[in-house]
GROMACS .gro file of C-alpha atoms in nm:
model
  447
    1MET     CA    1  -8.562   4.164  -0.319
    2ALA     CA    2  -8.408   4.111   0.023
    3ALA     CA    3  -8.409   3.749   0.152
    4THR     CA    4  -8.652   3.699   0.438
    5ALA     CA    5  -8.572   3.532   0.763
    6PRO     CA    6  -8.718   3.207   0.828
    7ALA     CA    7  -8.932   3.187   1.135
    8GLY     CA    8  -8.753   3.168   1.464
    9GLY     CA    9  -8.413   3.215   1.264
   10ARG     CA   10  -8.171   3.413   1.078
   11SER     CA   11  -8.207   3.538   0.723
   12ALA     CA   12  -8.053   3.358   0.443
   13ASN     CA   13  -7.790   3.637   0.388
   14GLY     CA   14  -7.702   3.626   0.769
   15GLN     CA   15  -7.641   3.253   0.713
   16LEU     CA   16  -7.433   3.299   0.412
   17ARG     CA   17  -7.250   3.567   0.575
   18ASP     CA   18  -7.147   3.325   0.859
   19ALA     CA   19  -7.048   3.056   0.611
   20LEU     CA   20  -6.823   3.285   0.431
   21THR     CA   21  -6.667   3.376   0.776
   22ARG     CA   22  -6.611   3.013   0.851
   23CYS     CA   23  -6.459   2.952   0.496
   24ALA     CA   24  -6.218   3.219   0.555
   25ALA     CA   25  -6.125   3.061   0.885
   26GLY     CA   26  -6.066   2.726   0.705
   27GLU     CA   27  -6.344   2.539   0.897
   28GLU     CA   28  -6.483   2.218   0.768
   29ASP     CA   29  -6.837   2.180   0.646
   30ALA     CA   30  -6.852   2.571   0.647
   31VAL     CA   31  -7.157   2.610   0.439
   32GLU     CA   32  -7.493   2.466   0.563
   33PRO     CA   33  -7.660   2.219   0.332
   34SER     CA   34  -7.977   2.411   0.353
   35LEU     CA   35  -7.797   2.707   0.168
   36LEU     CA   36  -7.655   2.471  -0.099
   37GLU     CA   37  -7.991   2.337  -0.187
   38ARG     CA   38  -8.151   2.693  -0.252
   39SER     CA   39  -8.198   2.779  -0.635
   40ASP     CA   40  -8.184   3.152  -0.585
   41SER     CA   41  -7.883   3.382  -0.582
   42VAL     CA   42  -7.808   3.312  -0.226
   43GLY     CA   43  -7.780   2.933  -0.324
   44MET     CA   44  -7.553   3.018  -0.609
   45LEU     CA   45  -7.313   3.218  -0.385
   46ALA     CA   46  -7.328   2.944  -0.118
   47GLN     CA   47  -7.229   2.691  -0.393
   48ALA     CA   48  -6.956   2.908  -0.517
   49ALA     CA   49  -6.819   2.945  -0.164
   50ALA     CA   50  -6.832   2.567  -0.101
   51ALA     CA   51  -6.640   2.509  -0.427
   52LEU     CA   52  -6.390   2.789  -0.335
   53THR     CA   53  -6.354   2.602   0.017
   54ASP     CA   54  -6.276   2.259  -0.159
   55ARG     CA   55  -5.996   2.425  -0.390
   56MET     CA   56  -5.853   2.588  -0.090
   57GLU     CA   57  -5.848   2.259   0.107
   58GLU     CA   58  -5.706   2.082  -0.192
   59ARG     CA   59  -5.434   2.344  -0.230
   60LEU     CA   60  -5.342   2.338   0.135
   61GLU     CA   61  -5.310   1.946   0.112
   62GLN     CA   62  -5.073   1.992  -0.178
   63VAL     CA   63  -4.876   2.251  -0.010
   64SER     CA   64  -4.855   2.044   0.302
   65ALA     CA   65  -4.740   1.745   0.120
   66GLN     CA   66  -4.483   1.938  -0.073
   67ALA     CA   67  -4.344   2.107   0.251
   68SER     CA   68  -4.320   1.747   0.418
   69GLN     CA   69  -4.148   1.621   0.103
   70GLU     CA   70  -3.894   1.906   0.090
   71ALA     CA   71  -3.826   1.862   0.484
   72GLU     CA   72  -3.776   1.484   0.425
   73ALA     CA   73  -3.541   1.546   0.139
   74CYS     CA   74  -3.354   1.821   0.335
   75ALA     CA   75  -3.327   1.593   0.618
   76ARG     CA   76  -3.170   1.303   0.396
   77ARG     CA   77  -2.946   1.546   0.242
   78GLY     CA   78  -2.828   1.659   0.587
   79MET     CA   79  -2.796   1.308   0.694
   80ALA     CA   80  -2.598   1.213   0.371
   81GLU     CA   81  -2.367   1.518   0.426
   82SER     CA   82  -2.304   1.414   0.766
   83ILE     CA   83  -2.197   1.059   0.660
   84CYS     CA   84  -1.970   1.214   0.407
   85ARG     CA   85  -1.805   1.436   0.655
   86SER     CA   86  -1.746   1.137   0.864
   87ALA     CA   87  -1.541   0.991   0.590
   88LEU     CA   88  -1.287   1.265   0.585
   89PRO     CA   89  -0.942   1.183   0.742
   90GLN     CA   90  -0.818   1.278   1.081
   91VAL     CA   91  -0.491   1.445   1.154
   92LEU     CA   92  -0.189   1.217   1.058
   93PRO     CA   93   0.038   1.089   1.334
   94ASP     CA   94   0.340   1.299   1.401
   95ILE     CA   95   0.608   1.065   1.296
   96PRO     CA   96   0.940   1.150   1.115
   97SER     CA   97   0.832   1.071   0.772
   98ARG     CA   98   0.543   1.321   0.796
   99ALA     CA   99   0.817   1.576   0.719
  100ASN     CA  100   0.862   1.453   0.372
  101PHE     CA  101   0.524   1.563   0.224
  102GLU     CA  102   0.235   1.793   0.263
  103VAL     CA  103  -0.114   1.673   0.180
  104ASP     CA  104  -0.443   1.868   0.196
  105GLY     CA  105  -0.792   1.808   0.075
  106TRP     CA  106  -1.111   2.025  -0.002
  107ILE     CA  107  -1.481   1.957  -0.024
  108GLU     CA  108  -1.708   2.213  -0.209
  109GLN     CA  109  -2.071   2.088  -0.127
  110GLY     CA  110  -2.267   2.258  -0.404
  111THR     CA  111  -2.604   2.112  -0.449
  112GLY     CA  112  -2.480   1.792  -0.300
  113GLN     CA  113  -2.575   1.576  -0.607
  114ASP     CA  114  -2.300   1.320  -0.534
  115SER     CA  115  -2.116   1.181  -0.235
  116ARG     CA  116  -1.761   1.243  -0.240
  117PHE     CA  117  -1.467   1.233  -0.019
  118TYR     CA  118  -1.082   1.245   0.013
  119ASP     CA  119  -0.869   1.043   0.246
  120TYR     CA  120  -0.505   0.987   0.343
  121PHE     CA  121  -0.337   0.754   0.597
  122PHE     CA  122  -0.035   0.560   0.665
  123ILE     CA  123   0.001   0.196   0.562
  124ASP     CA  124   0.336   0.182   0.734
  125PRO     CA  125   0.551   0.456   0.879
  126GLY     CA  126   0.713   0.506   0.541
  127LEU     CA  127   0.434   0.453   0.312
  128LEU     CA  128   0.124   0.702   0.267
  129CYS     CA  129  -0.196   0.627   0.089
  130ILE     CA  130  -0.437   0.888  -0.062
  131VAL     CA  131  -0.762   0.836  -0.205
  132LEU     CA  132  -1.017   1.061  -0.381
  133GLY     CA  133  -1.358   0.909  -0.444
  134GLN     CA  134  -1.695   0.996  -0.559
  135THR     CA  135  -2.033   0.793  -0.576
  136PRO     CA  136  -2.303   0.926  -0.816
  137GLY     CA  137  -2.601   1.020  -0.615
  138GLY     CA  138  -2.618   1.231  -0.281
  139GLY     CA  139  -2.865   1.021  -0.105
  140VAL     CA  140  -2.803   0.821   0.238
  141ALA     CA  141  -2.751   0.490   0.067
  142GLU     CA  142  -2.501   0.623  -0.175
  143ALA     CA  143  -2.303   0.789   0.119
  144LEU     CA  144  -2.308   0.449   0.323
  145TYR     CA  145  -2.208   0.279   0.003
  146MET     CA  146  -1.912   0.510  -0.019
  147VAL     CA  147  -1.802   0.466   0.341
  148VAL     CA  148  -1.798   0.097   0.301
  149ALA     CA  149  -1.573   0.134  -0.001
  150GLN     CA  150  -1.348   0.354   0.181
  151THR     CA  151  -1.318   0.111   0.480
  152THR     CA  152  -1.246  -0.175   0.265
  153ILE     CA  153  -0.969   0.022   0.073
  154ARG     CA  154  -0.806   0.105   0.428
  155SER     CA  155  -0.854  -0.258   0.543
  156ARG     CA  156  -0.701  -0.428   0.236
  157LEU     CA  157  -0.407  -0.213   0.209
  158ARG     CA  158  -0.316  -0.241   0.585
  159GLN     CA  159  -0.336  -0.606   0.552
  160GLY     CA  160  -0.054  -0.598   0.322
  161ARG     CA  161  -0.222  -0.652  -0.017
  162SER     CA  162  -0.086  -0.471  -0.310
  163LEU     CA  163  -0.253  -0.184  -0.469
  164GLU     CA  164  -0.377  -0.397  -0.765
  165GLU     CA  165  -0.507  -0.673  -0.537
  166THR     CA  166  -0.678  -0.412  -0.318
  167MET     CA  167  -0.858  -0.279  -0.628
  168ALA     CA  168  -0.967  -0.594  -0.735
  169ASP     CA  169  -1.101  -0.710  -0.385
  170VAL     CA  170  -1.270  -0.381  -0.326
  171ASN     CA  171  -1.445  -0.404  -0.677
  172ALA     CA  172  -1.561  -0.767  -0.610
  173GLN     CA  173  -1.715  -0.662  -0.278
  174LEU     CA  174  -1.884  -0.360  -0.409
  175TYR     CA  175  -2.026  -0.545  -0.700
  176ASP     CA  176  -2.187  -0.789  -0.474
  177LEU     CA  177  -2.338  -0.513  -0.293
  178GLY     CA  178  -2.539  -0.428  -0.613
  179ASN     CA  179  -2.431  -0.279  -0.933
  180GLN     CA  180  -2.693   0.014  -0.904
  181TYR     CA  181  -2.402   0.202  -0.728
  182CYS     CA  182  -2.044   0.236  -0.815
  183LEU     CA  183  -1.746   0.438  -0.694
  184ASN     CA  184  -1.511   0.668  -0.912
  185ALA     CA  185  -1.178   0.647  -0.725
  186LEU     CA  186  -0.807   0.722  -0.769
  187VAL     CA  187  -0.592   0.536  -0.499
  188ALA     CA  188  -0.242   0.584  -0.474
  189THR     CA  189   0.058   0.521  -0.232
  190LEU     CA  190   0.366   0.739  -0.193
  191GLY     CA  191   0.696   0.598  -0.052
  192THR     CA  192   0.773   0.885   0.179
  193ALA     CA  193   1.151   0.806   0.163
  194ASP     CA  194   1.206   0.734  -0.207
  195GLY     CA  195   0.934   0.949  -0.374
  196ARG     CA  196   0.763   0.629  -0.545
  197PHE     CA  197   0.423   0.711  -0.629
  198THR     CA  198   0.220   0.431  -0.740
  199TYR     CA  199  -0.173   0.486  -0.845
  200VAL     CA  200  -0.482   0.320  -0.998
  201ASN     CA  201  -0.741   0.529  -1.160
  202ALA     CA  202  -1.090   0.378  -1.141
  203GLY     CA  203  -1.325   0.606  -1.326
  204GLN     CA  204  -1.174   0.921  -1.173
  205GLN     CA  205  -1.040   1.243  -1.350
  206GLN     CA  206  -0.698   1.255  -1.485
  207PRO     CA  207  -0.470   1.420  -1.232
  208LEU     CA  208  -0.223   1.710  -1.310
  209LEU     CA  209   0.139   1.693  -1.209
  210MET     CA  210   0.374   1.962  -1.166
  211ARG     CA  211   0.767   1.864  -1.166
  212ASN     CA  212   0.994   2.068  -0.957
  213GLU     CA  213   0.793   2.378  -0.947
  214ASP     CA  214   0.783   2.403  -1.325
  215ARG     CA  215   0.420   2.367  -1.491
  216TYR     CA  216   0.139   2.158  -1.427
  217GLU     CA  217   0.067   1.917  -1.699
  218TRP     CA  218  -0.210   1.642  -1.745
  219LEU     CA  219  -0.096   1.283  -1.686
  220ASP     CA  220  -0.183   1.043  -1.964
  221ALA     CA  221  -0.261   0.715  -1.806
  222PRO     CA  222  -0.531   0.439  -1.840
  223VAL     CA  223  -0.860   0.507  -1.655
  224TYR     CA  224  -1.034   0.190  -1.566
  225ALA     CA  225  -1.397   0.103  -1.488
  226PRO     CA  226  -1.521   0.240  -1.158
  227LEU     CA  227  -1.533   0.018  -0.864
  228GLY     CA  228  -1.827  -0.202  -0.845
  229MET     CA  229  -1.957  -0.127  -1.182
  230ASN     CA  230  -1.832  -0.453  -1.350
  231GLN     CA  231  -1.764  -0.774  -1.216
  232ASN     CA  232  -1.433  -0.866  -1.371
  233VAL     CA  233  -1.192  -0.575  -1.422
  234SER     CA  234  -0.803  -0.612  -1.433
  235TYR     CA  235  -0.659  -0.302  -1.258
  236ARG     CA  236  -0.305  -0.216  -1.343
  237SER     CA  237  -0.109   0.043  -1.156
  238MET     CA  238   0.113   0.317  -1.290
  239GLU     CA  239   0.429   0.459  -1.128
  240LEU     CA  240   0.591   0.785  -1.086
  241ARG     CA  241   0.910   0.903  -0.916
  242PHE     CA  242   0.856   1.220  -0.722
  243LYS     CA  243   1.155   1.451  -0.674
  244GLN     CA  244   1.183   1.753  -0.427
  245GLY     CA  245   0.907   2.007  -0.520
  246ASP     CA  246   0.688   1.780  -0.718
  247ARG     CA  247   0.311   1.821  -0.660
  248ILE     CA  248   0.007   1.626  -0.799
  249PHE     CA  249  -0.339   1.767  -0.817
  250LEU     CA  250  -0.640   1.562  -0.799
  251HIS     CA  251  -1.015   1.642  -0.859
  252THR     CA  252  -1.358   1.499  -0.921
  253ALA     CA  253  -1.585   1.552  -1.202
  254GLY     CA  254  -1.786   1.819  -1.047
  255LEU     CA  255  -1.491   2.079  -1.072
  256ALA     CA  256  -1.424   1.994  -1.452
  257ALA     CA  257  -1.766   2.000  -1.534
  258LEU     CA  258  -1.852   2.372  -1.436
  259GLU     CA  259  -1.949   2.565  -1.742
  260ASP     CA  260  -1.924   2.938  -1.855
  261ARG     CA  261  -2.204   3.114  -2.048
  262ASP     CA  262  -2.079   2.950  -2.372
  263GLY     CA  263  -2.103   2.602  -2.225
  264THR     CA  264  -1.726   2.560  -2.215
  265ALA     CA  265  -1.631   2.318  -1.929
  266TYR     CA  266  -1.369   2.447  -1.684
  267GLY     CA  267  -1.163   2.130  -1.691
  268ASP     CA  268  -1.124   2.162  -2.068
  269HIS     CA  269  -1.027   2.538  -2.077
  270GLN     CA  270  -0.929   2.689  -1.758
  271LEU     CA  271  -0.822   2.454  -1.492
  272ARG     CA  272  -0.452   2.389  -1.599
  273ALA     CA  273  -0.420   2.762  -1.657
  274ASP     CA  274  -0.533   2.859  -1.317
  275LEU     CA  275  -0.305   2.608  -1.149
  276ASN     CA  276  -0.003   2.727  -1.347
  277ILE     CA  277  -0.099   3.091  -1.235
  278SER     CA  278  -0.087   2.964  -0.882
  279ARG     CA  279   0.275   2.853  -0.917
  280SER     CA  280   0.404   3.212  -0.873
  281LYS     CA  281   0.191   3.273  -0.556
  282ASN     CA  282   0.370   3.038  -0.336
  283PHE     CA  283   0.064   2.885  -0.193
  284SER     CA  284   0.053   2.627   0.075
  285GLY     CA  285  -0.164   2.313  -0.024
  286GLU     CA  286  -0.475   2.455   0.141
  287GLU     CA  287  -0.427   2.784  -0.020
  288LEU     CA  288  -0.380   2.626  -0.354
  289LEU     CA  289  -0.707   2.438  -0.301
  290GLN     CA  290  -0.891   2.761  -0.199
  291PHE     CA  291  -0.767   2.935  -0.496
  292VAL     CA  292  -0.876   2.673  -0.748
  293SER     CA  293  -1.217   2.639  -0.596
  294ASP     CA  294  -1.276   3.031  -0.605
  295GLN     CA  295  -1.143   3.039  -0.968
  296ALA     CA  296  -1.369   2.761  -1.073
  297LEU     CA  297  -1.685   2.910  -0.907
  298ALA     CA  298  -1.622   3.241  -1.065
  299TYR     CA  299  -1.583   3.089  -1.399
  300CYS     CA  300  -1.924   2.922  -1.351
  301GLU     CA  301  -2.199   3.117  -1.506
  302ASP     CA  302  -2.482   2.959  -1.310
  303SER     CA  303  -2.385   2.881  -0.948
  304SER     CA  304  -2.704   2.679  -0.922
  305SER     CA  305  -2.528   2.424  -1.162
  306ASN     CA  306  -2.248   2.366  -0.906
  307ALA     CA  307  -2.297   2.023  -0.806
  308GLY     CA  308  -2.003   2.016  -0.570
  309PHE     CA  309  -1.651   1.858  -0.598
  310ALA     CA  310  -1.352   1.718  -0.389
  311LEU     CA  311  -0.989   1.826  -0.452
  312LEU     CA  312  -0.689   1.673  -0.318
  313THR     CA  313  -0.316   1.800  -0.350
  314LEU     CA  314   0.011   1.614  -0.242
  315LEU     CA  315   0.355   1.799  -0.243
  316PHE     CA  316   0.670   1.588  -0.209
  317CYS     CA  317   0.909   1.786  -0.022
  318LYS     CA  318   1.197   1.554   0.068
  319GLY     CA  319   1.557   1.656  -0.035
  320ASP     CA  320   1.765   1.457  -0.274
  321LYS     CA  321   2.036   1.448   0.001
  322GLU     CA  322   1.826   1.241   0.222
  323LEU     CA  323   1.737   0.986  -0.060
  324ALA     CA  324   1.965   0.761  -0.261
  325HIS     CA  325   1.987   0.402  -0.394
  326CYS     CA  326   2.216   0.161  -0.547
  327ASP     CA  327   2.173  -0.113  -0.775
  328VAL     CA  328   2.400  -0.441  -0.757
  329PRO     CA  329   2.375  -0.797  -0.902
  330ALA     CA  330   2.195  -1.051  -0.664
  331ARG     CA  331   2.527  -1.207  -0.548
  332PRO     CA  332   2.686  -1.224  -0.197
  333GLU     CA  333   3.024  -1.079  -0.313
  334TYR     CA  334   2.843  -0.730  -0.370
  335ALA     CA  335   2.752  -0.688   0.004
  336SER     CA  336   3.070  -0.466   0.043
  337GLU     CA  337   2.922  -0.232  -0.223
  338VAL     CA  338   2.581  -0.211  -0.033
  339ALA     CA  339   2.770  -0.143   0.280
  340CYS     CA  340   2.971   0.136   0.116
  341PHE     CA  341   2.664   0.292  -0.013
  342LEU     CA  342   2.487   0.291   0.329
  343LYS     CA  343   2.785   0.437   0.503
  344LYS     CA  344   2.804   0.738   0.259
  345GLN     CA  345   2.434   0.773   0.281
  346PHE     CA  346   2.444   0.799   0.664
  347GLU     CA  347   2.750   1.015   0.668
  348ASP     CA  348   2.606   1.252   0.412
  349ASN     CA  349   2.309   1.301   0.669
  350GLY     CA  350   2.513   1.357   0.954
  351ILE     CA  351   2.442   1.044   1.147
  352ASP     CA  352   2.719   0.909   1.376
  353LYS     CA  353   2.847   0.562   1.296
  354ARG     CA  354   2.751   0.426   1.640
  355HIS     CA  355   2.396   0.529   1.558
  356TYR     CA  356   2.381   0.345   1.224
  357ALA     CA  357   2.580   0.023   1.287
  358ARG     CA  358   2.285  -0.182   1.371
  359GLU     CA  359   2.097  -0.066   1.072
  360ALA     CA  360   2.394  -0.167   0.841
  361VAL     CA  361   2.403  -0.525   0.986
  362VAL     CA  362   2.038  -0.548   0.937
  363VAL     CA  363   2.057  -0.455   0.567
  364ASP     CA  364   2.354  -0.684   0.525
  365GLU     CA  365   2.148  -0.967   0.648
  366VAL     CA  366   1.836  -0.890   0.420
  367PHE     CA  367   2.066  -0.854   0.118
  368ALA     CA  368   2.220  -1.199   0.192
  369LEU     CA  369   1.874  -1.352   0.228
  370CYS     CA  370   1.755  -1.186  -0.108
  371CYS     CA  371   2.062  -1.330  -0.272
  372ARG     CA  372   1.962  -1.674  -0.169
  373CYS     CA  373   1.622  -1.639  -0.319
  374ALA     CA  374   1.664  -1.419  -0.624
  375GLU     CA  375   1.645  -1.539  -0.969
  376PRO     CA  376   1.975  -1.598  -1.151
  377ASP     CA  377   2.135  -1.286  -1.329
  378THR     CA  378   1.900  -1.035  -1.164
  379HIS     CA  379   1.983  -0.729  -0.971
  380VAL     CA  380   1.897  -0.606  -0.617
  381MET     CA  381   1.827  -0.225  -0.567
  382VAL     CA  382   1.873  -0.099  -0.212
  383GLU     CA  383   1.706   0.235  -0.150
  384CYS     CA  384   1.798   0.441   0.173
  385GLY     CA  385   1.573   0.728   0.286
  386VAL     CA  386   1.680   0.922   0.594
  387ALA     CA  387   1.423   1.168   0.776
  388PRO     CA  388   1.499   1.525   0.776
  389ASP     CA  389   1.566   1.517   1.148
  390ALA     CA  390   1.799   1.204   1.112
  391GLN     CA  391   1.586   1.010   1.353
  392MET     CA  392   1.453   0.741   1.129
  393VAL     CA  393   1.567   0.552   0.824
  394ASN     CA  394   1.352   0.373   0.570
  395ILE     CA  395   1.517   0.127   0.340
  396ARG     CA  396   1.359  -0.073   0.056
  397VAL     CA  397   1.537  -0.371  -0.092
  398THR     CA  398   1.379  -0.463  -0.426
  399ALA     CA  399   1.438  -0.783  -0.619
  400VAL     CA  400   1.332  -1.045  -0.841
  401LEU     CA  401   1.206  -1.300  -0.578
  402GLY     CA  402   0.926  -1.482  -0.761
  403GLY     CA  403   0.683  -1.358  -0.490
  404VAL     CA  404   0.874  -1.556  -0.221
  405ASP     CA  405   0.937  -1.371   0.116
  406PRO     CA  406   1.313  -1.439   0.195
  407MET     CA  407   1.204  -1.376   0.567
  408GLU     CA  408   0.972  -1.679   0.553
  409ALA     CA  409   1.196  -1.893   0.323
  410GLY     CA  410   1.486  -1.864   0.585
  411ASP     CA  411   1.380  -2.114   0.852
  412VAL     CA  412   1.670  -2.327   0.902
  413GLY     CA  413   2.040  -2.293   1.019
  414SER     CA  414   2.209  -1.957   0.944
  415ALA     CA  415   1.926  -1.811   0.747
  416ALA     CA  416   1.703  -1.872   1.062
  417ASN     CA  417   1.950  -1.676   1.268
  418ALA     CA  418   1.956  -1.392   1.019
  419VAL     CA  419   1.577  -1.379   1.015
  420GLN     CA  420   1.564  -1.381   1.398
  421PHE     CA  421   1.835  -1.082   1.411
  422ILE     CA  422   1.643  -0.888   1.139
  423ARG     CA  423   1.325  -0.902   1.318
  424SER     CA  424   1.479  -0.821   1.677
  425ASN     CA  425   1.660  -0.504   1.532
  426ALA     CA  426   1.408  -0.355   1.282
  427ASP     CA  427   1.131  -0.152   1.405
  428TYR     CA  428   0.905  -0.223   1.107
  429ILE     CA  429   0.950  -0.483   0.836
  430THR     CA  430   0.711  -0.568   0.549
  431PHE     CA  431   0.715  -0.788   0.230
  432LYS     CA  432   0.503  -0.695  -0.069
  433PRO     CA  433   0.533  -0.898  -0.384
  434GLY     CA  434   0.505  -0.719  -0.727
  435THR     CA  435   0.424  -0.832  -1.082
  436GLU     CA  436   0.793  -0.808  -1.174
  437ARG     CA  437   0.986  -0.723  -0.850
  438ASP     CA  438   0.931  -0.781  -0.494
  439THR     CA  439   1.007  -0.530  -0.212
  440ILE     CA  440   1.112  -0.546   0.155
  441THR     CA  441   1.070  -0.249   0.350
  442ILE     CA  442   1.268  -0.190   0.663
  443VAL     CA  443   1.187   0.122   0.907
  444CYS     CA  444   1.445   0.178   1.184
  445PHE     CA  445   1.419   0.445   1.446
  446LEU     CA  446   1.768   0.583   1.532
  447SER     CA  447   1.841   0.604   1.914
   0.00000   0.00000   0.00000
């Protein structure tokens, strides 16, 4: 039986049809209360339409909230990635020691589940620092925490702190910020003249080392707690001596954790093999990192599981001719042996005598000061590195000085005159105490 129209108005069917139209348009209060109160079929349809409208509105609210959350999460990820990019190093200054090494880094963003960076910078003209770091969590707070850690590492090393002291200082500062975060980091220094590579591994992956273009092998060295995780950690450095053609490869956990269809990790099965394949391809550092990244992502069965990773490679490319050392007892009568060593080193590198006379006197005065301060029956080692363009020499004098800087101890008489001469004629000079031996570094630019 057709619904009749109320006096002076539309029929119930017409009202219901209008209500459905308003429901489809998403209008609020689309169904009139008079229709909902009816007990006939029109009322049932009106109630069903009202229920459908409520469900649609609820679903729209959920979709809107989800879209808002995804937009906010995307914005946060973008901000965190921007902070991480700002932590990447700038171009190194073009100084003579830059020719002694090649350093390159790589970031594979992936799903951005961690904040990661690589860094390299000069501490002094003859000492390079490299850092590979990662903070679990890819949010803004983790990225800022990472940048604080990076800045602190740079600051402490440039203040003359040793690597071990730097790691202890950074660990204490990060722990005070709150131990809900931590930084997995490998921090290393390279003496660009002598190839001395010193590093501390705080929660990072073990590096791989290739000796003289031979094969990559894993380094077996202690891995300490990540920075900021525990309050009291005693960090100890490891030391290698790089020769011409040696290359070290650093990577974060995201690379090693990539799995194939059988669940076998790339780092356990394939990483070293791929690096050794790369040896025959004569890759530059950047090409090597691109190759490893491509191989790792091809190995991974599910690309969505790629959380991202950071890579860094360092090649020592200084020839042996430019680097030499002599080791003599810490007694003044051995100064002539040091002078003969320096003369031969300068002549072997084609440096005219009139250009190195000043440097020879500087080293002689430093040697004399070290003999005054050195512990009895110990030796002094003098290392001389010459830049490939023969425009700079980097000299390191290592001795058992008990942590005493002879440049500070020599404040009276002839010692004071020697200190003044050294400071006036060396372009750069630093003293770094060590756990066993102390080191004076002298950099001179040849005119």
